[in-house]
């Protein structure tokens, strides 16, 4: 941003002359965030050694109406959660600082209500940077319980700490600190009290002794790390190495090319989720699920909007509240790149298929819970639930049937921040949910009082039927040109479902089937996809056969522009039909080929 108003106090002192600070647009938005109340503005002006009139003049010259609108939305977000934070603090026996009052002011675009935003100190120039570092008191690797990191009076949420009135220091103007502070606030509200209760249980001597006797000290240590990750909330502002950034970018490219705008992914995910949901309504609950599925066909808008209002899990799924705060807040202040838009639009197909079954699942579970309750032999009380309990039960069923991306629902391997580990678990989230369902139903089958037929029917709907559905979508001719027998593809589909629940096992199974890319890390897959079109051209020049040049080109482009993978797959099938490589038997075979890239040969 052009700046001949606000000086860089540190450099000016060392140079012995006025040197104006280099300010990006993000810095400007960081400055604007602190003019909504007297306390923040005083800390900003004195901490940066700027004159208040100069700050207002710089903002007046550079801020747009949209910039001010986004800044006000930021203030409103923190304002919205303040009453809940105070109430939680009161329940824990703590006192909360007085709320910092907003200060209305006028810009050339109209009146601004003002508001509060947490302070962050410059990580390099300030004295408190190290002490104020995110989640500095929590290191899960050291053992959460032994050192009692998560206490009622300890918080990573700076909004609940009183400010030191006469302390002034250089502020961090990076507007990306918004998502860290907003995450701190929401994470604290979601987990603090629950983690305190869990801490009491898990540190109980009798529980610890029995747990270690049953599962071993390694599993208890693993439990420590898992709870520690939840307490920490992934708050640490990680600075990835260049290698880590490359690994992360390659992993996202593979995910985008494999999911975004892929018809096969939409069919597999949506179909499997719907089948798993149906399994939760056996034994008399089918009517509720059927009714709500029918309602989605006649009044989907009302069903969806009502579910968003009533069920927190549906609201979180549709609004992606627990996803990347950095990307979410950045979209408020800066234009999205073409690739980001394409990726977001591409993932909307999978989100849509999830919504079409998650919404009726939530409503059906609620209807059953509040009308007749859940039978005793299915884990319920046999009596109608209260409104609050019915909503909680509906959220639980959606998470169990569809999986969830919230922190407490992820396995430890998915919580791992190491890009090398993430690279080996790409596209694993949905299969992690299958593993959870498998373990849950095995446990229920062993528990006295549960209906064994109900558990078995749910198991079939959760594990076997979705595997057959996915296998039917992938079913095509064998290597000898003949159609696979139903026994072979059914056995392969079920085996693949179970192998997919365990990282590395799925790659091992794929390797036994002869897939050359099985087990390759993401960056190698990216390099292979990029090299394939060049290899195809080389083979064509040499007169060698080229199997799928259009598909290979689409996959290479799809790494950068999500959606081209599906385009290449569809065009390749159309070209194969024209050349006679594919010989569809009818309209359904053509539709399957265009969507999935393969049909059935005679």
Coordinates of C-alpha atoms in Angstrom, one line a residue:
X1 CA 0.0 0.0 0.0
X2 CA 1.2 3.6 -0.6
X3 CA 2.3 5.0 2.7
X4 CA 3.9 8.3 3.4
X5 CA 2.1 8.8 6.8
X6 CA 2.9 6.0 9.2
X7 CA 6.6 5.7 10.2
X8 CA 8.6 2.6 11.1
X9 CA 9.7 3.6 14.6
X10 CA 12.4 1.0 14.9
X11 CA 14.1 1.6 11.6
X12 CA 13.7 5.4 11.9
X13 CA 15.5 5.4 15.2
X14 CA 18.4 3.3 13.8
X15 CA 18.7 5.4 10.6
X16 CA 18.3 8.7 12.4
X17 CA 15.7 9.8 9.9
X18 CA 12.0 9.2 9.2
X19 CA 11.5 5.9 7.3
X20 CA 7.9 5.1 6.5
X21 CA 6.8 1.5 7.2
X22 CA 6.2 -0.9 4.4
X23 CA 2.6 -1.8 4.7
X24 CA 0.7 -4.5 2.8
X25 CA -3.0 -4.5 2.3
X26 CA -3.1 -7.2 5.0
X27 CA -1.3 -4.8 7.4
X28 CA -3.8 -2.1 6.6
X29 CA -6.7 -4.5 7.6
X30 CA -4.8 -5.4 10.7
X31 CA -4.6 -1.7 11.6
X32 CA -8.3 -1.2 11.0
X33 CA -9.1 -4.1 13.3
X34 CA -7.9 -2.1 16.3
X35 CA -9.8 1.1 15.8
X36 CA -13.2 -0.2 17.0
X37 CA -12.6 0.6 20.7
X38 CA -10.6 3.0 22.8
X39 CA -8.4 0.3 24.4
X40 CA -7.2 -1.3 21.2
X41 CA -6.7 2.0 19.6
X42 CA -4.6 3.3 22.5
X43 CA -2.5 0.1 22.4
X44 CA -2.1 0.5 18.6
X45 CA -1.1 4.1 18.6
X46 CA 1.3 4.0 21.5
X47 CA 2.7 0.5 20.8
X48 CA 3.5 1.5 17.2
X49 CA 4.5 5.1 18.1
X50 CA 2.0 6.6 15.7
X51 CA -0.2 9.7 16.0
X52 CA -3.9 8.9 16.2
X53 CA -4.7 11.4 13.5
X54 CA -2.1 9.8 11.2
X55 CA -3.8 6.4 11.7
X56 CA -7.2 7.8 10.7
X57 CA -5.8 9.6 7.7
X58 CA -4.0 6.5 6.4
X59 CA -7.2 4.4 6.7
X60 CA -9.4 7.1 5.2
X61 CA -7.1 7.2 2.1
X62 CA -6.9 3.5 1.6
X63 CA -9.8 1.5 3.1
X64 CA -12.8 0.7 0.8
X65 CA -16.4 0.2 1.8
X66 CA -15.9 -3.6 1.5
X67 CA -12.8 -3.4 3.7
X68 CA -14.8 -1.7 6.4
X69 CA -17.7 -4.2 6.0
X70 CA -15.4 -7.2 6.5
X71 CA -13.7 -5.5 9.5
X72 CA -17.1 -5.0 11.1
X73 CA -18.0 -8.6 10.5
X74 CA -14.8 -9.6 12.4
X75 CA -15.8 -7.5 15.4
X76 CA -19.3 -8.9 15.3
X77 CA -17.9 -12.5 15.3
X78 CA -16.0 -11.9 18.6
X79 CA -19.0 -10.0 20.1
X80 CA -21.3 -12.9 19.4
X81 CA -19.3 -15.3 21.6
X82 CA -18.6 -13.1 24.5
X83 CA -21.7 -13.9 26.7
X84 CA -21.1 -17.6 26.3
X85 CA -17.4 -17.2 27.3
X86 CA -18.3 -15.2 30.4
X87 CA -20.9 -17.8 31.5
X88 CA -18.4 -20.7 31.0
X89 CA -15.8 -18.8 33.0
X90 CA -18.4 -18.3 35.8
X91 CA -19.3 -22.0 35.8
X92 CA -15.6 -22.8 36.3
X93 CA -15.3 -20.4 39.2
X94 CA -13.2 -17.8 37.4
X95 CA -13.7 -14.1 37.1
X96 CA -13.8 -12.5 33.6
X97 CA -12.3 -9.1 32.7
X98 CA -14.8 -6.4 31.9
X99 CA -15.9 -6.4 28.3
X100 CA -14.2 -3.8 26.2
X101 CA -16.8 -1.5 24.9
X102 CA -17.1 -0.8 21.2
X103 CA -16.7 2.7 20.0
X104 CA -18.9 3.9 17.1
X105 CA -17.2 6.2 14.5
X106 CA -17.9 7.5 11.0
X107 CA -16.1 6.8 7.8
X108 CA -16.6 8.4 4.4
X109 CA -18.9 5.4 3.6
X110 CA -21.1 5.8 6.7
X111 CA -21.4 4.9 10.4
X112 CA -19.5 2.0 11.9
X113 CA -20.6 0.3 15.1
X114 CA -17.0 -0.5 16.2
X115 CA -16.1 -3.6 18.2
X116 CA -13.4 -5.7 19.9
X117 CA -10.6 -7.8 18.5
X118 CA -7.9 -9.6 20.5
X119 CA -4.4 -8.1 20.5
X120 CA -1.4 -10.0 19.1
X121 CA 2.1 -8.8 19.6
X122 CA 4.7 -8.7 16.8
X123 CA 6.5 -12.1 16.9
X124 CA 9.9 -10.4 16.1
X125 CA 9.8 -6.9 17.5
X126 CA 7.8 -7.2 20.7
X127 CA 9.1 -8.4 24.1
X128 CA 6.0 -10.5 24.9
X129 CA 5.9 -12.5 21.6
X130 CA 7.3 -15.7 23.1
X131 CA 5.1 -15.6 26.2
X132 CA 2.1 -14.8 24.1
X133 CA 2.8 -17.7 21.6
X134 CA -0.3 -19.8 20.7
X135 CA -0.8 -22.8 23.0
X136 CA 2.7 -22.4 24.5
X137 CA 1.6 -24.1 27.7
X138 CA 0.4 -27.3 26.0
X139 CA 2.7 -29.9 24.6
X140 CA 0.9 -33.2 24.2
X141 CA 4.1 -35.0 23.5
X142 CA 5.2 -34.5 27.1
X143 CA 2.2 -36.2 28.6
X144 CA -0.9 -34.0 29.2
X145 CA -2.0 -35.6 32.5
X146 CA 1.3 -35.8 34.2
X147 CA 1.8 -32.0 34.0
X148 CA -1.9 -30.9 34.2
X149 CA -1.6 -28.5 31.3
X150 CA -5.4 -28.1 30.8
X151 CA -6.8 -26.5 34.0
X152 CA -9.9 -24.5 34.7
X153 CA -7.7 -21.3 35.1
X154 CA -5.5 -21.9 32.0
X155 CA -6.7 -20.9 28.6
X156 CA -5.2 -20.2 25.2
X157 CA -8.0 -17.8 24.6
X158 CA -6.5 -14.4 25.1
X159 CA -10.0 -12.8 25.3
X160 CA -10.4 -14.1 28.8
X161 CA -7.2 -12.6 30.1
X162 CA -7.2 -9.1 31.5
X163 CA -5.0 -6.6 29.7
X164 CA -2.0 -4.9 31.3
X165 CA -3.1 -1.3 31.4
X166 CA 0.2 0.4 30.9
X167 CA 2.1 -2.0 28.7
X168 CA 2.7 -0.9 25.1
X169 CA 4.5 -2.9 22.5
X170 CA 4.7 -3.5 18.8
X171 CA 1.6 -5.2 17.5
X172 CA 1.3 -8.0 15.0
X173 CA -0.6 -6.4 12.1
X174 CA -1.1 -9.6 10.1
X175 CA -4.8 -10.0 9.6
X176 CA -4.4 -13.8 9.5
X177 CA -4.2 -13.7 13.3
X178 CA -8.0 -13.3 13.2
X179 CA -8.5 -17.0 12.5
X180 CA -6.2 -18.0 15.3
X181 CA -8.1 -15.9 17.8
X182 CA -11.5 -16.9 16.5
X183 CA -10.4 -20.5 16.6
X184 CA -9.2 -20.0 20.2
X185 CA -12.6 -18.7 21.2
X186 CA -14.7 -21.3 19.5
X187 CA -12.4 -24.2 20.6
X188 CA -12.5 -23.0 24.2
X189 CA -16.3 -23.0 24.3
X190 CA -16.5 -26.4 22.6
X191 CA -14.0 -28.3 24.6
X192 CA -12.8 -26.7 27.8
X193 CA -15.4 -28.1 30.2
X194 CA -15.6 -31.5 28.5
X195 CA -11.8 -31.8 28.7
X196 CA -11.8 -30.9 32.4
X197 CA -14.3 -33.7 33.1
X198 CA -12.3 -36.2 31.0
X199 CA -9.1 -35.2 32.8
X200 CA -10.7 -36.1 36.1
X201 CA -11.7 -39.5 34.9
X202 CA -8.5 -40.4 33.1
X203 CA -6.3 -39.3 36.0
X204 CA -8.3 -41.3 38.5
X205 CA -6.0 -44.0 40.0
X206 CA -8.5 -46.8 39.7
X207 CA -9.4 -46.0 36.1
X208 CA -5.7 -45.6 35.1
X209 CA -4.8 -48.9 36.7
X210 CA -7.7 -50.8 35.1
X211 CA -7.2 -49.2 31.7
X212 CA -3.5 -50.0 31.6
X213 CA -4.2 -53.6 32.8
X214 CA -6.8 -54.0 29.9
X215 CA -5.0 -52.2 27.1
X216 CA -1.4 -51.6 28.2
X217 CA 0.6 -48.5 29.0
X218 CA 1.2 -47.7 25.3
X219 CA -2.5 -47.2 24.8
X220 CA -2.8 -45.0 27.8
X221 CA 0.0 -42.9 26.5
X222 CA -1.7 -42.8 23.2
X223 CA -4.9 -41.6 24.9
X224 CA -2.9 -38.8 26.6
X225 CA -1.6 -37.6 23.2
X226 CA -5.1 -37.7 21.7
X227 CA -6.6 -35.7 24.5
X228 CA -3.6 -33.4 24.4
X229 CA -4.2 -32.7 20.7
X230 CA -7.8 -31.8 21.5
X231 CA -6.7 -29.5 24.3
X232 CA -4.1 -27.9 22.1
X233 CA -6.7 -27.5 19.3
X234 CA -4.0 -27.4 16.6
X235 CA -3.6 -23.7 17.6
X236 CA 0.1 -23.5 17.0
X237 CA 1.0 -21.3 14.1
X238 CA 3.2 -23.7 12.2
X239 CA 5.8 -22.4 9.8
X240 CA 6.2 -25.2 7.2
X241 CA 9.6 -25.8 5.7
X242 CA 9.8 -25.6 1.9
X243 CA 9.7 -29.4 1.7
X244 CA 6.6 -29.5 3.9
X245 CA 5.0 -26.9 1.7
X246 CA 5.7 -29.0 -1.4
X247 CA 4.4 -32.1 0.3
X248 CA 1.2 -30.3 1.4
X249 CA 0.6 -28.8 -2.1
X250 CA 1.1 -32.2 -3.8
X251 CA -1.4 -33.8 -1.3
X252 CA -4.0 -31.1 -1.9
X253 CA -3.5 -31.5 -5.7
X254 CA -4.1 -35.2 -5.5
X255 CA -7.2 -34.7 -3.3
X256 CA -8.6 -32.1 -5.7
X257 CA -8.0 -34.2 -8.7
X258 CA -9.5 -37.3 -7.1
X259 CA -12.6 -35.7 -5.5
X260 CA -13.4 -32.4 -7.2
X261 CA -16.2 -32.7 -9.7
X262 CA -15.7 -36.5 -9.8
X263 CA -19.0 -38.3 -10.5
X264 CA -17.6 -41.5 -9.1
X265 CA -16.7 -39.9 -5.8
X266 CA -20.2 -38.3 -5.5
X267 CA -21.9 -41.6 -6.3
X268 CA -19.8 -43.6 -3.9
X269 CA -19.8 -41.1 -1.0
X270 CA -23.5 -40.2 -1.3
X271 CA -24.7 -43.7 -1.9
X272 CA -22.6 -45.2 0.9
X273 CA -23.6 -42.5 3.4
X274 CA -27.3 -43.1 2.6
X275 CA -27.0 -46.9 3.0
X276 CA -25.1 -46.4 6.3
X277 CA -27.8 -44.0 7.5
X278 CA -30.6 -46.5 6.7
X279 CA -28.9 -49.1 9.0
X280 CA -29.6 -46.8 12.0
X281 CA -33.3 -47.0 11.5
X282 CA -33.9 -50.8 11.5
X283 CA -36.5 -52.3 13.9
X284 CA -39.3 -49.8 13.3
X285 CA -37.4 -46.7 12.5
X286 CA -37.5 -47.1 8.8
X287 CA -40.7 -45.2 8.5
X288 CA -39.1 -42.0 9.9
X289 CA -36.2 -42.2 7.5
X290 CA -38.4 -42.9 4.5
X291 CA -40.7 -40.0 5.3
X292 CA -37.8 -37.6 5.6
X293 CA -36.2 -38.8 2.4
X294 CA -39.5 -38.3 0.6
X295 CA -39.7 -34.8 2.1
X296 CA -36.4 -33.9 0.6
X297 CA -37.9 -34.6 -2.8
X298 CA -40.9 -32.4 -2.3
X299 CA -39.7 -29.6 0.0
X300 CA -36.0 -29.8 0.2
X301 CA -35.5 -26.1 0.8
X302 CA -37.6 -26.2 4.0
X303 CA -36.0 -29.4 5.2
X304 CA -32.5 -28.1 4.7
X305 CA -33.1 -24.6 6.2
X306 CA -34.9 -26.2 9.2
X307 CA -32.1 -28.7 9.8
X308 CA -29.5 -25.9 9.7
X309 CA -31.4 -24.0 12.3
X310 CA -32.1 -27.0 14.6
X311 CA -29.0 -29.3 14.4
X312 CA -25.5 -27.9 15.1
X313 CA -23.9 -30.9 13.3
X314 CA -25.8 -30.1 10.1
X315 CA -25.0 -26.4 10.4
X316 CA -21.3 -27.2 10.8
X317 CA -21.3 -29.6 7.9
X318 CA -23.0 -27.2 5.5
X319 CA -21.1 -24.1 6.6
X320 CA -17.8 -26.0 7.0
X321 CA -17.2 -24.1 10.3
X322 CA -14.5 -26.5 11.5
X323 CA -12.3 -26.3 8.3
X324 CA -9.5 -24.0 7.5
X325 CA -9.9 -20.8 9.4
X326 CA -7.0 -19.3 7.5
X327 CA -8.7 -19.8 4.2
X328 CA -12.1 -18.7 5.5
X329 CA -11.0 -15.4 7.0
X330 CA -8.7 -14.7 4.0
X331 CA -11.8 -14.9 1.7
X332 CA -13.4 -12.1 3.7
X333 CA -10.5 -9.7 2.9
X334 CA -8.9 -10.8 -0.4
X335 CA -10.1 -12.2 -3.7
X336 CA -10.0 -16.0 -4.1
X337 CA -7.7 -17.4 -6.7
X338 CA -9.1 -19.3 -9.7
X339 CA -7.8 -22.5 -8.3
X340 CA -9.4 -22.0 -4.9
X341 CA -12.7 -21.2 -6.5
X342 CA -12.5 -24.3 -8.7
X343 CA -11.5 -26.5 -5.8
X344 CA -14.3 -25.2 -3.6
X345 CA -16.9 -25.6 -6.4
X346 CA -15.6 -29.0 -7.2
X347 CA -16.0 -30.2 -3.6
X348 CA -19.5 -28.8 -3.5
X349 CA -20.7 -31.9 -5.5
X350 CA -19.6 -34.2 -2.6
X351 CA -21.0 -31.8 -0.1
X352 CA -24.3 -31.8 -1.9
X353 CA -24.5 -35.6 -2.0
X354 CA -23.7 -35.7 1.8
X355 CA -26.4 -33.1 2.5
X356 CA -29.0 -35.0 0.6
X357 CA -28.7 -37.9 3.1
X358 CA -27.4 -36.2 6.2
X359 CA -30.4 -33.9 6.5
X360 CA -33.0 -36.6 6.4
X361 CA -30.8 -38.7 8.7
X362 CA -30.9 -35.9 11.3
X363 CA -34.6 -35.3 11.0
X364 CA -35.5 -39.0 11.1
X365 CA -33.4 -39.6 14.2
X366 CA -35.0 -36.5 15.8
X367 CA -38.5 -37.7 14.9
X368 CA -38.0 -41.1 16.3
X369 CA -36.3 -39.9 19.5
X370 CA -39.0 -37.3 20.3
X371 CA -41.9 -39.5 19.3
X372 CA -41.3 -42.9 20.7
X373 CA -37.7 -42.9 21.9
X374 CA -35.0 -45.5 21.2
X375 CA -35.7 -49.0 22.3
X376 CA -33.8 -50.3 25.3
X377 CA -32.3 -53.2 23.3
X378 CA -30.9 -50.6 20.9
X379 CA -29.1 -48.5 23.6
X380 CA -32.0 -46.1 24.4
X381 CA -34.5 -45.7 27.3
X382 CA -37.6 -46.7 25.4
X383 CA -39.2 -43.4 26.3
X384 CA -39.6 -40.2 24.2
X385 CA -36.7 -37.8 24.7
X386 CA -36.7 -34.1 25.5
X387 CA -36.2 -31.6 22.8
X388 CA -32.6 -31.0 23.9
X389 CA -31.7 -34.7 24.1
X390 CA -33.4 -35.5 20.8
X391 CA -31.3 -32.8 19.0
X392 CA -28.2 -34.2 20.6
X393 CA -29.1 -37.7 19.6
X394 CA -29.8 -36.6 16.0
X395 CA -26.4 -34.9 15.8
X396 CA -24.8 -38.1 17.2
X397 CA -26.4 -40.4 14.6
X398 CA -25.3 -38.1 11.7
X399 CA -21.7 -38.2 13.0
X400 CA -21.8 -41.9 13.4
X401 CA -23.4 -42.6 10.0
X402 CA -21.6 -40.0 7.9
X403 CA -18.4 -39.4 9.8
X404 CA -17.3 -35.9 10.9
X405 CA -14.4 -33.6 10.5
X406 CA -14.5 -32.1 13.9
X407 CA -11.4 -32.6 16.0
X408 CA -12.8 -35.0 18.5
X409 CA -14.1 -37.3 15.7
X410 CA -10.7 -37.7 14.0
X411 CA -8.3 -40.5 14.7
X412 CA -4.8 -39.7 15.8
X413 CA -3.3 -40.4 12.4
X414 CA -5.7 -37.7 10.9
X415 CA -4.7 -35.3 13.7
X416 CA -1.1 -35.6 12.8
X417 CA 0.4 -32.4 11.5
X418 CA 3.4 -34.0 9.8
X419 CA 3.1 -33.7 6.1
X420 CA 4.8 -37.0 5.5
X421 CA 2.2 -38.7 7.6
X422 CA -0.6 -36.8 5.9
X423 CA 0.8 -37.8 2.6
X424 CA 0.3 -41.5 3.4
X425 CA -3.3 -41.0 4.6
X426 CA -4.7 -39.0 1.7
X427 CA -8.4 -39.6 1.2
X428 CA -8.5 -41.7 4.4
X429 CA -11.2 -39.7 6.3
X430 CA -14.3 -41.6 5.1
X431 CA -12.6 -45.0 5.6
X432 CA -11.7 -43.9 9.1
X433 CA -15.4 -43.5 9.8
X434 CA -15.9 -47.0 8.5
X435 CA -13.3 -48.3 11.0
X436 CA -15.1 -46.5 13.8
X437 CA -18.4 -48.0 12.8
X438 CA -16.8 -51.5 12.7
X439 CA -15.3 -51.1 16.1
X440 CA -18.4 -49.7 17.6
X441 CA -20.7 -52.5 16.3
X442 CA -18.2 -55.2 17.4
X443 CA -18.3 -53.6 20.9
X444 CA -22.1 -53.5 20.9
X445 CA -22.3 -57.1 19.7
X446 CA -20.3 -58.1 22.8
X447 CA -22.4 -55.9 25.2
X448 CA -25.3 -57.6 27.0
X449 CA -28.7 -56.0 26.4
X450 CA -28.2 -55.0 22.8
X451 CA -30.3 -56.6 20.2
X452 CA -28.0 -58.9 18.2
X453 CA -30.2 -58.9 15.1
X454 CA -30.2 -55.1 15.1
X455 CA -26.5 -54.9 15.5
X456 CA -26.0 -57.4 12.7
X457 CA -28.4 -55.6 10.3
X458 CA -26.7 -52.3 11.0
X459 CA -23.3 -53.9 10.4
X460 CA -24.5 -55.2 7.1
X461 CA -25.8 -51.8 6.1
X462 CA -22.6 -50.0 7.3
X463 CA -20.0 -52.4 6.0
X464 CA -21.1 -55.0 3.5
X465 CA -23.8 -53.2 1.5
X466 CA -21.8 -50.0 0.9
X467 CA -18.8 -52.2 -0.2
X468 CA -21.1 -54.0 -2.8
X469 CA -22.4 -50.6 -3.9
X470 CA -18.9 -49.3 -4.5
X471 CA -17.9 -52.6 -6.2
X472 CA -20.9 -52.4 -8.5
X473 CA -19.9 -48.9 -9.6
X474 CA -16.3 -50.1 -10.4
X475 CA -17.4 -53.5 -11.9
X476 CA -16.0 -53.9 -15.4
X477 CA -14.4 -56.5 -17.6
X478 CA -11.5 -58.5 -16.4
X479 CA -8.0 -58.6 -17.9
X480 CA -9.1 -61.3 -20.4
X481 CA -11.8 -59.0 -21.8
X482 CA -14.6 -60.9 -20.1
X483 CA -17.0 -59.5 -17.5
X484 CA -15.9 -60.3 -13.9
X485 CA -18.1 -62.9 -12.1
X486 CA -20.2 -61.5 -9.4
X487 CA -18.4 -63.7 -6.8
X488 CA -15.1 -62.2 -7.8
X489 CA -16.1 -58.6 -7.8
X490 CA -18.2 -58.9 -4.5
X491 CA -15.3 -60.6 -2.7
X492 CA -12.9 -58.0 -4.1
X493 CA -15.2 -55.1 -3.1
X494 CA -15.7 -56.4 0.5
X495 CA -12.0 -57.1 0.9
X496 CA -11.2 -53.6 -0.4
X497 CA -13.6 -52.1 2.1
X498 CA -11.9 -53.7 5.1
X499 CA -8.4 -53.0 3.7
X500 CA -9.3 -49.4 3.2
X501 CA -9.9 -49.0 7.0
X502 CA -6.3 -49.4 7.7
X503 CA -3.6 -47.1 6.3
X504 CA -1.0 -48.9 4.2
X505 CA -3.2 -52.0 4.0
X506 CA -5.3 -50.5 1.2
X507 CA -2.0 -49.7 -0.7
X508 CA -0.8 -53.3 -0.1
X509 CA -4.1 -54.7 -1.5
X510 CA -3.9 -52.4 -4.6
X511 CA -0.3 -53.5 -5.1
X512 CA -1.4 -57.2 -5.2
X513 CA -3.9 -56.3 -7.9
X514 CA -1.1 -54.9 -10.0
X515 CA -1.7 -51.2 -9.8
X516 CA 1.7 -49.5 -10.4
X517 CA 0.9 -46.4 -8.3
X518 CA -0.1 -48.3 -5.2
X519 CA 1.6 -46.9 -2.1
X520 CA 3.3 -44.0 -3.9
X521 CA 3.5 -40.8 -1.8
X522 CA 1.5 -37.9 -3.1
X523 CA 4.3 -36.0 -4.6
X524 CA 5.3 -39.1 -6.6
X525 CA 1.8 -39.5 -7.8
X526 CA 1.8 -35.8 -8.9
X527 CA 5.0 -36.2 -10.8
X528 CA 3.7 -39.4 -12.4
X529 CA 0.5 -37.7 -13.5
X530 CA 2.4 -34.8 -15.0
X531 CA 4.8 -37.1 -16.8
X532 CA 2.1 -39.3 -18.3
X533 CA 1.1 -37.0 -21.2
X534 CA 4.7 -36.6 -22.2
X535 CA 5.2 -40.3 -22.1
X536 CA 2.1 -40.8 -24.3
X537 CA 3.5 -38.4 -26.9
X538 CA 6.8 -40.2 -26.9
X539 CA 5.1 -43.5 -27.4
X540 CA 2.9 -42.1 -30.2
X541 CA 6.0 -40.8 -32.0
X542 CA 7.7 -44.2 -31.6
X543 CA 4.6 -45.9 -33.0
X544 CA 3.9 -47.7 -29.7
X545 CA 0.3 -48.1 -28.5
X546 CA -1.1 -45.4 -26.3
X547 CA -3.8 -46.6 -23.9
X548 CA -5.6 -43.5 -22.6
X549 CA -4.0 -40.2 -23.8
X550 CA -7.1 -38.0 -23.2
X551 CA -7.6 -39.3 -19.7
X552 CA -3.9 -38.9 -18.9
X553 CA -3.9 -35.3 -20.1
X554 CA -7.1 -34.6 -18.1
X555 CA -5.5 -35.9 -14.9
X556 CA -2.4 -33.8 -15.4
X557 CA -4.5 -30.6 -15.9
X558 CA -6.8 -31.6 -13.1
X559 CA -3.9 -31.2 -10.6
X560 CA -4.0 -27.5 -11.3
X561 CA -7.6 -27.0 -12.4
X562 CA -10.0 -29.3 -10.5
X563 CA -12.6 -30.9 -12.7
X564 CA -10.4 -31.6 -15.7
X565 CA -9.8 -35.2 -14.4
X566 CA -13.5 -36.0 -14.9
X567 CA -13.5 -34.2 -18.3
X568 CA -10.6 -36.3 -19.4
X569 CA -12.2 -39.5 -18.2
X570 CA -15.5 -38.8 -20.0
X571 CA -13.9 -37.7 -23.3
X572 CA -11.6 -40.8 -23.2
X573 CA -14.6 -43.1 -22.9
X574 CA -16.4 -41.3 -25.8
X575 CA -13.2 -41.6 -27.9
X576 CA -12.9 -45.3 -27.1
X577 CA -16.5 -45.9 -28.1
X578 CA -15.9 -44.2 -31.4
X579 CA -12.8 -46.3 -32.0
X580 CA -14.4 -49.5 -31.0
X581 CA -12.3 -50.1 -27.8
X582 CA -15.5 -49.8 -25.8
X583 CA -18.7 -51.4 -27.0
X584 CA -21.6 -50.4 -24.7
X585 CA -24.5 -52.7 -24.5
X586 CA -27.2 -50.0 -24.0
X587 CA -28.0 -46.5 -22.7
X588 CA -27.1 -47.5 -19.0
X589 CA -23.8 -48.8 -20.1
X590 CA -23.1 -45.6 -22.0
X591 CA -24.1 -43.4 -19.0
X592 CA -21.9 -45.5 -16.7
X593 CA -18.9 -45.2 -19.1
X594 CA -19.3 -41.4 -19.5
X595 CA -19.4 -41.0 -15.7
X596 CA -16.9 -43.6 -14.6
X597 CA -14.7 -44.0 -17.6
X598 CA -15.3 -47.7 -18.2
X599 CA -18.1 -49.9 -19.4
X600 CA -18.5 -53.6 -20.1
X601 CA -17.1 -55.3 -23.2
X602 CA -18.6 -58.3 -25.0

